Amino acid sequence: MVEPKYVAPTGTSDILSPEVERRNCIVDKARRLLGLYCYQEMIVPTFEHTELFVRGIGEATDIVSKEMYTFGDQKGSSFALRPEATSGIVRAFIEHSLYTKSMPQKYFCIGPMFRKEKPQAGRYREFYQIDVELLGAEQPSADAEVIALLMHIFQDLGLKNLTLKLNSMGCRICRAPYREELVGYLRKVEKGLCRNCRERIKKNPLRVFDCKVEGCRHLLREAPELISVLCAQCQEHFEEVKKYLGVMGPDYELDPKVVRGLDYYTRSVFEVVSPSLGAQNVIGAGGRYDYLVEDCGGPPIAGLGFAIGIDRTSLAMKRSGLKGYEDKSLDLFIITTSHHLRFETIKRLDILRHQGFSAEMDHLSRSMKAQMRLADKLRAKIVIFIGEDEIRKGVLGVRDMATSSQEEVPFEDLLDYLYQKLGRKEKWGARG
RNA sequence: GUGGACGUAGCUCAGCUGGUUAGAGCGCAGGAUUGUGGCUCCUGAGGUCGGGGGUUCGAAUCCCCUCGUUCACCCCA
């Protein structure tokens, strides 16, 4: 073989057979469940005006400052491949005045996202998400419902031992003073912190809680926690969310380290961690964003949502031994022995497919043995032989591959015979 | 962007400290008294040993560069 001239770009991949089926399973099950929760699917562009992401996600975030694929057009406009879906949905929500409908409005969107990161296990430059957004409800029951939905989807997929981590990031009123307080504390202990954390003091102080260095973790035990300085309203909101979650079921643990990297999050934030993944083990995460709609030029409408990482979820399923798909099999394989009966063969194949049977034949003029092997490889339930003898007698040889029993079935009885063996199928533009 | 590991047949990998025509398993193709699968057996196709340069009588094997993959950091789904 020759070296391939072209390969998929770094961080992208071709998703081939069993993997495709597992992903389809994830998407199918999620769609069905989202329907039960009254969500509507929305398809938004894979690229938007760069400005939308800058405003929405935040100029200083890593995503916007160094991970976006941006490009221009002839008129000098700047666009970016979407690094996440929330901004696009919020934009569409405002653009189509969907806030004039009765609240809340529930939407979801499935598709690829793009970030120019260095790939590693569970992190790619093109990755797929199921993105779910609930707009127009600031009540804590909405938070609980959204979180429960997220867990419900994973439960439905058969994933176990997941950890749901919950935190509150407060609002504009309580977060700013807290930030000051935290920075003050960090400055005091700055000498004992790692280089990264010293950087983080000015870039994104909340992130220090996520540091893995033991020295930092030790110092941070004494640090002020956001949870304990939430304003009265945020405090109450958070308490209510926990109460609602309590009655709904999903176990969770409070984790002040959960600090999302997108600027728009307020109040409830959450992550779902899989035990079977590597460093990138968050398979679903989200939170509330009460100012985002307004920041994007819409009315002051609260929102919250989450994204499920399809790639990571699929990997977690694979590692947990969850196939998520059925092994493929074939109803019928039609074999012919002589070349001039190929017209007869393909005609019958066509008829059977229109009757809703999955059916295949050989196109490469293989020997009978080879055709049988092929039929076996495709896991055909039944093999139909069309040969000189059969034509002369007006019958077809029909072999049950599981039992190896074979009998002769008259032409006109074939369909009834197959219905009896395989069950009736939904017809696909059946002829005659 | 930073760091580690690895790049040998379509896939998973052997190939000891450099030595003649580079191997296995799986997969693929064909066959085992000529119209019949799965098991077994036989045969075959398929590799410029990621690419380039260097050291050497001689390099898949050593050195440098480069590209790619992978894992981790940063960050995130």
Coordinates of C-alpha atoms (C1' of nucleotides) in Angstrom, one line a residue:
Chain A
M1 CA 0.0 0.0 0.0
V2 CA 1.0 3.6 -0.4
E3 CA 1.3 6.3 2.2
P4 CA -2.0 8.2 2.3
K5 CA -1.6 11.5 0.6
Y6 CA -4.1 13.2 2.8
V7 CA -4.9 12.6 6.4
A8 CA -7.6 14.1 8.7
P9 CA -6.4 17.3 10.3
T10 CA -5.0 17.1 13.9
G11 CA -7.7 16.7 16.4
T12 CA -10.3 15.6 14.0
S13 CA -11.2 12.0 13.3
D14 CA -13.2 9.8 11.0
I15 CA -15.8 8.0 13.0
L16 CA -16.1 4.5 11.7
S17 CA -18.5 1.6 12.2
P18 CA -19.1 0.4 15.7
E19 CA -18.3 3.8 17.0
V20 CA -20.9 5.4 14.8
E21 CA -23.5 3.1 16.1
R22 CA -22.7 3.8 19.7
R23 CA -22.9 7.5 19.1
N24 CA -26.2 7.2 17.2
C25 CA -27.5 5.3 20.2
I26 CA -26.4 8.2 22.5
V27 CA -28.1 10.7 20.3
D28 CA -31.2 8.7 19.7
K29 CA -31.8 8.1 23.4
A30 CA -31.1 11.7 24.3
R31 CA -33.5 12.9 21.7
R32 CA -36.2 10.7 23.0
L33 CA -35.7 11.8 26.5
L34 CA -35.5 15.5 25.6
G35 CA -38.9 15.0 24.0
L36 CA -40.3 13.7 27.3
Y37 CA -39.0 16.8 29.0
C38 CA -40.6 19.0 26.3
Y39 CA -37.4 20.2 24.6
Q40 CA -37.4 21.3 21.0
E41 CA -34.5 20.6 18.7
M42 CA -32.9 23.6 17.1
I43 CA -30.2 23.6 14.4
V44 CA -27.9 26.6 14.6
P45 CA -25.0 27.5 12.4
T46 CA -21.6 26.0 12.9
F47 CA -20.1 29.4 12.7
E48 CA -21.2 32.8 13.9
H49 CA -19.9 36.3 14.0
T50 CA -16.8 36.2 16.1
E51 CA -18.1 39.1 18.2
L52 CA -21.0 36.9 19.5
F53 CA -18.5 34.5 21.2
V54 CA -16.3 37.3 22.4
R55 CA -19.3 38.9 24.1
G56 CA -21.0 35.8 25.2
I57 CA -18.2 33.6 26.4
G58 CA -15.9 36.4 27.5
E59 CA -12.9 38.0 25.9
A60 CA -10.4 36.9 28.6
T61 CA -11.4 33.2 28.5
D62 CA -9.0 30.7 27.1
I63 CA -11.6 29.6 24.6
V64 CA -12.0 33.0 23.1
S65 CA -8.5 34.3 23.5
K66 CA -6.6 31.4 21.9
E67 CA -8.8 28.5 20.9
M68 CA -11.2 29.8 18.3
Y69 CA -10.9 29.1 14.6
T70 CA -11.6 32.5 13.1
F71 CA -11.8 33.5 9.5
G72 CA -13.0 36.3 7.4
D73 CA -14.9 36.9 4.2
Q74 CA -14.4 39.3 1.3
K75 CA -16.2 42.1 3.1
G76 CA -13.9 41.9 6.1
S77 CA -16.4 40.4 8.5
S78 CA -14.9 38.1 11.1
F79 CA -16.5 34.7 11.8
A80 CA -15.6 31.8 14.1
L81 CA -16.4 28.2 14.2
R82 CA -18.5 27.7 17.2
P83 CA -16.5 26.6 20.3
E84 CA -19.8 25.9 22.1
A85 CA -23.5 26.0 21.3
T86 CA -25.0 28.2 24.0
S87 CA -24.1 31.5 22.4
G88 CA -25.7 30.4 19.1
I89 CA -28.9 29.3 20.7
V90 CA -29.1 32.5 22.7
R91 CA -28.5 34.5 19.6
A92 CA -31.3 32.6 17.8
F93 CA -33.6 33.0 20.8
I94 CA -33.1 36.8 20.6
E95 CA -33.1 37.0 16.8
H96 CA -36.4 35.2 16.4
S97 CA -38.0 36.9 19.4
L98 CA -38.6 33.6 21.0
Y99 CA -38.9 35.3 24.4
T100 CA -42.4 36.5 23.3
K101 CA -43.6 32.9 23.6
S102 CA -44.7 31.5 26.9
M103 CA -41.8 30.9 29.2
P104 CA -39.8 28.9 29.8
Q105 CA -38.6 27.9 26.3
K106 CA -36.6 24.7 26.1
Y107 CA -34.2 24.0 23.2
F108 CA -31.5 21.5 22.4
C109 CA -28.9 21.3 19.7
I110 CA -26.7 18.4 18.5
G111 CA -23.5 18.8 16.5
P112 CA -19.8 19.5 16.3
M113 CA -17.9 22.2 18.1
F114 CA -14.4 23.4 17.4
R115 CA -11.6 24.5 19.6
K116 CA -8.0 24.9 18.6
E117 CA -6.5 22.9 21.5
K118 CA -3.8 20.3 21.7
P119 CA -5.6 17.0 21.5
Q120 CA -5.4 14.3 24.2
A121 CA -7.6 11.6 25.5
G122 CA -11.2 12.8 25.3
R123 CA -10.3 16.2 23.9
Y124 CA -10.4 17.0 20.2
R125 CA -10.4 20.0 18.0
E126 CA -13.7 18.9 16.5
F127 CA -15.9 17.4 19.1
Y128 CA -19.6 16.6 19.4
Q129 CA -22.0 17.9 21.9
I130 CA -25.6 17.6 22.9
D131 CA -26.4 21.1 24.1
V132 CA -29.5 21.7 26.2
E133 CA -30.8 25.1 27.2
L134 CA -33.8 26.3 29.3
L135 CA -34.5 29.9 28.9
G136 CA -36.8 32.2 30.9
A137 CA -37.0 30.6 34.3
E138 CA -34.9 31.7 37.2
Q139 CA -36.6 29.5 39.7
P140 CA -34.5 26.8 41.5
S141 CA -36.8 24.1 40.3
A142 CA -35.6 24.8 36.8
D143 CA -32.0 24.2 37.9
A144 CA -33.0 20.9 39.5
E145 CA -35.0 19.8 36.5
V146 CA -32.1 20.5 34.1
I147 CA -29.6 18.7 36.3
A148 CA -32.0 15.8 36.8
L149 CA -32.4 15.6 33.0
L150 CA -28.7 15.4 32.5
M151 CA -28.4 12.6 34.9
H152 CA -31.4 10.9 33.4
I153 CA -29.7 10.8 30.0
F154 CA -26.6 9.1 31.4
Q155 CA -28.7 6.7 33.4
D156 CA -30.7 5.8 30.3
L157 CA -27.4 5.0 28.5
G158 CA -26.5 2.6 31.3
L159 CA -23.6 4.6 32.7
K160 CA -23.0 4.0 36.4
N161 CA -20.8 5.3 39.2
L162 CA -20.9 8.8 37.8
T163 CA -20.3 11.7 40.2
L164 CA -22.4 14.8 40.0
K165 CA -20.6 17.8 41.4
L166 CA -22.5 20.9 42.3
N167 CA -21.5 24.4 43.2
S168 CA -22.8 28.0 43.2
M169 CA -20.9 30.8 41.7
G170 CA -23.1 33.5 43.0
C171 CA -24.3 36.5 41.0
R172 CA -22.9 39.9 40.2
I173 CA -23.7 41.2 43.6
C174 CA -21.8 38.6 45.6
R175 CA -19.1 37.4 43.2
A176 CA -17.2 40.7 42.9
P177 CA -16.6 41.2 46.6
Y178 CA -15.7 37.6 47.0
R179 CA -13.2 37.8 44.2
E180 CA -11.5 40.7 46.0
E181 CA -11.4 38.8 49.2
L182 CA -10.0 35.7 47.6
V183 CA -7.3 37.7 45.7
G184 CA -6.4 39.3 49.0
Y185 CA -5.9 36.0 50.6
L186 CA -4.0 34.6 47.7
R187 CA -1.6 37.6 47.7
K188 CA -0.9 36.8 51.4
V189 CA 0.1 33.2 50.7
E190 CA 1.5 33.9 47.2
K191 CA 5.0 32.6 48.0
G192 CA 3.7 29.2 48.8
L193 CA 1.7 28.8 45.6
C194 CA 2.9 27.2 42.4
R195 CA 3.7 29.2 39.3
N196 CA 0.4 28.5 37.7
C197 CA -1.5 29.6 40.7
R198 CA 0.4 32.8 40.9
E199 CA -0.5 33.4 37.3
R200 CA -4.1 32.6 38.1
I201 CA -4.3 35.3 40.8
K202 CA -4.7 37.9 38.2
K203 CA -6.1 35.9 35.3
N204 CA -8.7 33.8 36.9
P205 CA -8.4 33.5 40.7
L206 CA -11.3 31.1 41.2
R207 CA -9.3 28.5 39.2
V208 CA -6.8 28.0 42.0
F209 CA -9.3 25.7 43.6
D210 CA -8.8 23.3 40.8
C211 CA -5.0 23.2 41.3
K212 CA -3.5 19.7 41.6
V213 CA -0.3 20.7 43.5
E214 CA -0.4 19.6 47.0
G215 CA 1.1 22.7 48.5
C216 CA -1.6 24.9 46.9
R217 CA -4.3 22.6 48.0
H218 CA -3.1 22.8 51.5
L219 CA -3.0 26.6 51.5
L220 CA -6.4 26.7 49.9
R221 CA -8.1 24.9 52.8
E222 CA -7.9 28.2 54.7
A223 CA -9.1 30.3 51.8
P224 CA -12.5 31.9 51.9
E225 CA -15.1 29.9 50.0
L226 CA -17.6 31.5 47.7
I227 CA -20.3 29.3 49.1
S228 CA -20.0 30.9 52.5
V229 CA -20.2 34.5 51.3
L230 CA -23.1 34.2 48.8
C231 CA -25.6 37.0 49.0
A232 CA -28.9 36.2 50.7
Q233 CA -30.7 35.6 47.4
C234 CA -28.1 33.3 45.9
Q235 CA -27.8 31.5 49.2
E236 CA -31.5 30.9 49.2
H237 CA -31.6 29.9 45.6
F238 CA -28.9 27.4 46.1
E239 CA -30.6 25.9 49.1
E240 CA -33.8 25.5 47.1
V241 CA -32.0 23.8 44.2
K242 CA -30.6 21.3 46.7
K243 CA -34.0 20.7 48.2
Y244 CA -35.5 20.1 44.8
L245 CA -32.7 17.8 43.8
G246 CA -33.3 16.0 47.1
V247 CA -36.8 15.1 46.2
M248 CA -35.9 14.2 42.6
G249 CA -33.2 11.7 43.4
P250 CA -29.8 12.2 41.8
D251 CA -27.0 12.0 44.3
Y252 CA -24.6 14.9 44.2
E253 CA -21.7 16.2 46.1
L254 CA -21.0 19.8 46.8
D255 CA -17.7 20.8 45.3
P256 CA -16.4 24.4 45.6
K257 CA -13.7 23.5 43.1
V258 CA -16.3 23.4 40.3
V259 CA -15.6 26.6 38.6
R260 CA -16.5 26.8 34.9
G261 CA -14.2 28.5 32.5
L262 CA -16.9 30.4 30.7
D263 CA -17.6 33.9 32.0
Y264 CA -21.3 33.8 31.7
Y265 CA -22.1 31.3 34.4
T266 CA -23.9 32.5 37.5
R267 CA -25.3 30.6 40.5
S268 CA -25.7 26.9 39.9
V269 CA -22.8 25.2 38.1
F270 CA -22.4 21.4 37.8
E271 CA -20.2 18.7 36.3
V272 CA -20.7 15.0 35.8
V273 CA -17.5 13.1 36.1
S274 CA -16.9 9.6 34.8
P275 CA -14.6 7.2 36.7
S276 CA -13.5 5.4 33.6
L277 CA -11.9 8.3 31.8
G278 CA -8.4 9.9 32.0
A279 CA -7.7 13.5 32.7
Q280 CA -10.6 14.8 30.6
N281 CA -13.2 13.0 32.6
V282 CA -16.1 15.5 32.6
I283 CA -18.7 14.0 30.3
G284 CA -21.4 16.6 30.9
A285 CA -21.4 20.0 32.5
G286 CA -23.3 23.2 32.6
G287 CA -24.8 25.9 34.7
R288 CA -27.0 29.0 35.0
Y289 CA -26.4 32.1 33.0
D290 CA -28.7 34.8 34.2
Y291 CA -27.1 37.7 32.3
L292 CA -26.1 36.1 29.1
V293 CA -29.3 36.9 27.1
E294 CA -29.1 40.5 28.1
D295 CA -25.4 40.7 27.4
C296 CA -26.1 39.4 23.9
G297 CA -28.5 42.3 23.3
G298 CA -31.8 40.6 24.4
P299 CA -34.2 41.3 27.2
P300 CA -33.1 40.4 30.8
I301 CA -34.1 36.7 30.7
A302 CA -32.5 34.1 32.8
G303 CA -31.3 30.8 31.4
L304 CA -29.4 27.7 32.2
G305 CA -28.3 24.6 30.4
F306 CA -25.6 22.0 29.9
A307 CA -23.6 20.2 27.3
I308 CA -22.9 16.5 27.0
G309 CA -19.6 15.6 25.4
I310 CA -20.6 12.8 23.0
D311 CA -17.1 11.7 22.4
R312 CA -16.3 11.3 26.0
T313 CA -19.7 9.8 26.8
S314 CA -19.1 7.2 24.1
L315 CA -15.6 6.5 25.4
A316 CA -17.0 6.1 28.9
M317 CA -19.6 3.6 27.6
K318 CA -17.0 1.7 25.7
R319 CA -14.8 1.4 28.8
S320 CA -17.7 0.3 30.8
G321 CA -18.5 -2.5 28.4
L322 CA -21.6 -0.8 27.1
K323 CA -22.0 -1.5 23.4
G324 CA -25.1 0.7 22.9
Y325 CA -25.8 -1.0 19.6
E326 CA -27.0 -4.3 18.3
D327 CA -24.7 -6.5 16.2
K328 CA -25.6 -6.1 12.6
S329 CA -27.3 -8.9 10.9
L330 CA -28.9 -9.5 7.5
D331 CA -32.3 -11.1 6.7
L332 CA -31.4 -12.6 3.3
F333 CA -28.5 -13.3 1.1
I334 CA -29.1 -14.4 -2.4
I335 CA -26.7 -16.7 -4.2
T336 CA -26.6 -17.7 -7.8
T337 CA -24.5 -20.3 -9.4
S338 CA -24.5 -19.3 -13.0
H339 CA -23.6 -16.0 -14.5
H340 CA -26.6 -15.7 -16.7
L341 CA -29.0 -16.0 -13.8
R342 CA -27.6 -12.8 -12.3
F343 CA -30.5 -10.8 -13.8
E344 CA -33.0 -13.1 -12.2
T345 CA -31.0 -12.8 -8.9
I346 CA -30.8 -9.0 -8.8
K347 CA -34.5 -8.7 -9.8
R348 CA -35.5 -10.9 -6.8
L349 CA -33.1 -9.0 -4.5
D350 CA -34.8 -5.8 -5.5
I351 CA -38.3 -7.2 -4.9
L352 CA -37.3 -8.5 -1.5
R353 CA -35.7 -5.2 -0.4
H354 CA -38.9 -3.4 -1.4
Q355 CA -40.7 -5.8 0.9
G356 CA -38.6 -4.5 3.7
F357 CA -36.1 -7.3 4.0
S358 CA -32.4 -6.4 4.5
A359 CA -30.8 -8.3 1.6
E360 CA -27.5 -8.6 -0.2
M361 CA -25.9 -10.5 -3.0
D362 CA -22.4 -10.9 -4.4
H363 CA -21.3 -8.5 -7.1
L364 CA -17.8 -9.9 -7.7
S365 CA -18.7 -13.2 -9.5
R366 CA -17.4 -15.2 -6.6
S367 CA -17.6 -18.9 -6.3
M368 CA -20.5 -20.5 -4.4
K369 CA -18.3 -21.2 -1.5
A370 CA -17.1 -17.7 -1.4
Q371 CA -20.6 -16.4 -1.6
M372 CA -21.6 -18.6 1.3
R373 CA -18.7 -17.2 3.3
L374 CA -19.8 -13.7 2.5
A375 CA -23.3 -14.6 3.6
D376 CA -22.0 -15.9 6.8
K377 CA -19.8 -12.9 7.4
L378 CA -22.8 -10.6 7.0
R379 CA -24.6 -12.8 9.5
A380 CA -27.4 -13.6 7.0
K381 CA -30.3 -15.4 8.7
I382 CA -31.4 -17.0 5.4
V383 CA -29.7 -17.8 2.2
I384 CA -31.7 -18.1 -1.0
F385 CA -30.2 -20.1 -3.9
I386 CA -31.1 -19.5 -7.5
G387 CA -29.6 -22.1 -9.8
E388 CA -30.3 -24.0 -12.9
D389 CA -32.0 -26.8 -11.1
E390 CA -34.2 -24.4 -9.1
I391 CA -35.3 -22.4 -12.1
R392 CA -36.2 -25.6 -13.9
K393 CA -38.3 -26.8 -11.0
G394 CA -39.8 -23.4 -10.4
V395 CA -38.5 -23.3 -6.8
L396 CA -35.8 -21.5 -4.8
G397 CA -33.4 -23.2 -2.4
V398 CA -33.9 -21.6 1.0
R399 CA -31.4 -22.3 3.8
D400 CA -31.8 -21.4 7.4
M401 CA -28.2 -20.5 8.4
A402 CA -28.7 -21.1 12.1
T403 CA -29.9 -24.7 11.7
S404 CA -28.3 -25.5 8.4
S405 CA -31.6 -26.9 7.2
Q406 CA -32.5 -26.2 3.6
E407 CA -35.7 -26.7 1.6
E408 CA -37.2 -25.9 -1.7
V409 CA -39.8 -23.3 -1.8
P410 CA -42.0 -22.6 -4.9
F411 CA -41.6 -19.1 -6.4
E412 CA -45.1 -18.0 -5.5
D413 CA -44.8 -19.2 -1.9
L414 CA -41.5 -17.4 -1.1
L415 CA -42.9 -14.2 0.5
D416 CA -45.3 -16.1 2.8
Y417 CA -42.5 -18.4 3.7
L418 CA -40.2 -15.5 4.6
Y419 CA -42.9 -13.7 6.5
Q420 CA -43.3 -16.8 8.5
K421 CA -39.6 -17.2 9.1
L422 CA -38.6 -13.6 9.6
G423 CA -41.8 -11.8 10.4
R424 CA -43.6 -9.2 8.3
K425 CA -41.6 -6.1 7.5
E426 CA -42.5 -2.5 6.9
K427 CA -42.6 -2.2 3.1
W428 CA -40.4 0.3 1.4
G429 CA -42.3 1.5 -1.6
A430 CA -43.3 -2.1 -2.3
R431 CA -44.1 -3.0 -5.8
G432 CA -47.0 -4.8 -7.2
Chain B
rG1 C1' 1.5 26.9 23.9
rU2 C1' 4.9 23.4 27.4
rG3 C1' 6.6 18.5 28.7
rG4 C1' 7.0 12.8 28.3
rA5 C1' 6.2 8.3 25.2
rC6 C1' 5.8 6.2 20.6
rG7 C1' 6.0 5.8 15.0
rU8 C1' 7.8 -1.8 11.3
rA9 C1' 2.0 -5.3 6.5
rG10 C1' -5.2 -2.9 6.5
rC11 C1' -5.2 -3.8 12.4
rU12 C1' -2.4 -5.5 17.0
rC13 C1' 2.6 -6.1 17.6
rA14 C1' 7.8 -9.2 17.4
rG15 C1' 12.6 -8.0 15.4
rC16 C1' 18.6 -9.0 21.7
rU17 C1' 23.8 -4.8 22.4
rG18 C1' 23.8 -2.4 13.8
rG19 C1' 25.3 -7.9 9.8
rU20 C1' 22.9 -11.6 4.3
rU21 C1' 16.2 -12.0 0.3
rA22 C1' 12.0 -7.9 7.4
rG23 C1' 8.4 -11.8 10.7
rA24 C1' 3.8 -13.6 13.6
rG25 C1' -1.4 -13.3 14.8
rC26 C1' -5.9 -11.2 13.1
rG27 C1' -8.1 -9.4 8.6
rC28 C1' -8.3 -9.9 3.1
rA29 C1' -8.2 -13.2 -1.5
rG30 C1' -8.1 -18.3 -3.3
rG31 C1' -8.3 -23.6 -2.4
rA32 C1' -9.0 -28.7 0.5
rU33 C1' -12.6 -34.8 -5.7
rU34 C1' -15.5 -29.1 -9.4
rG35 C1' -23.8 -26.3 -6.5
rU36 C1' -23.2 -24.7 -0.1
rG37 C1' -21.1 -21.0 5.5
rG38 C1' -19.3 -21.0 10.6
rC39 C1' -14.3 -25.0 12.9
rU40 C1' -9.7 -26.9 10.9
rC41 C1' -5.8 -27.2 7.2
rC42 C1' -3.1 -25.3 2.8
rU43 C1' -1.7 -21.3 -0.5
rG44 C1' -1.4 -16.2 -1.8
rA45 C1' -1.5 -10.8 -2.1
rG46 C1' 0.3 -6.9 0.9
rG47 C1' 5.9 -3.3 3.9
rU48 C1' 10.6 2.6 0.0
rC49 C1' 10.6 -0.4 8.5
rG50 C1' 6.7 7.9 9.1
rG51 C1' 9.9 11.4 6.0
rG52 C1' 14.9 13.8 5.3
rG53 C1' 20.0 14.0 6.6
rG54 C1' 24.3 11.9 9.1
rU55 C1' 27.8 8.0 11.4
rU56 C1' 29.4 3.1 9.2
rC57 C1' 32.0 -1.7 4.8
rG58 C1' 26.8 -2.3 6.4
rA59 C1' 21.1 0.9 9.8
rA60 C1' 14.3 -1.1 11.0
rU61 C1' 18.3 -1.1 14.8
rC62 C1' 23.0 4.6 16.6
rC63 C1' 22.8 10.5 16.2
rC64 C1' 20.3 15.1 14.4
rC65 C1' 16.2 17.4 12.1
rU66 C1' 11.2 17.1 10.6
rC67 C1' 6.2 15.3 10.3
rG68 C1' 2.6 12.5 12.7
rU69 C1' 0.2 9.9 16.8
rU70 C1' -0.5 9.5 21.9
rC71 C1' -0.5 10.8 27.2
rA72 C1' -0.1 14.7 30.7
rC73 C1' 0.0 20.2 31.9
rC74 C1' -2.9 24.7 30.7
rC75 C1' -8.0 24.6 29.9
rC76 C1' -12.4 22.3 28.9
rA77 C1' -17.4 18.7 26.8

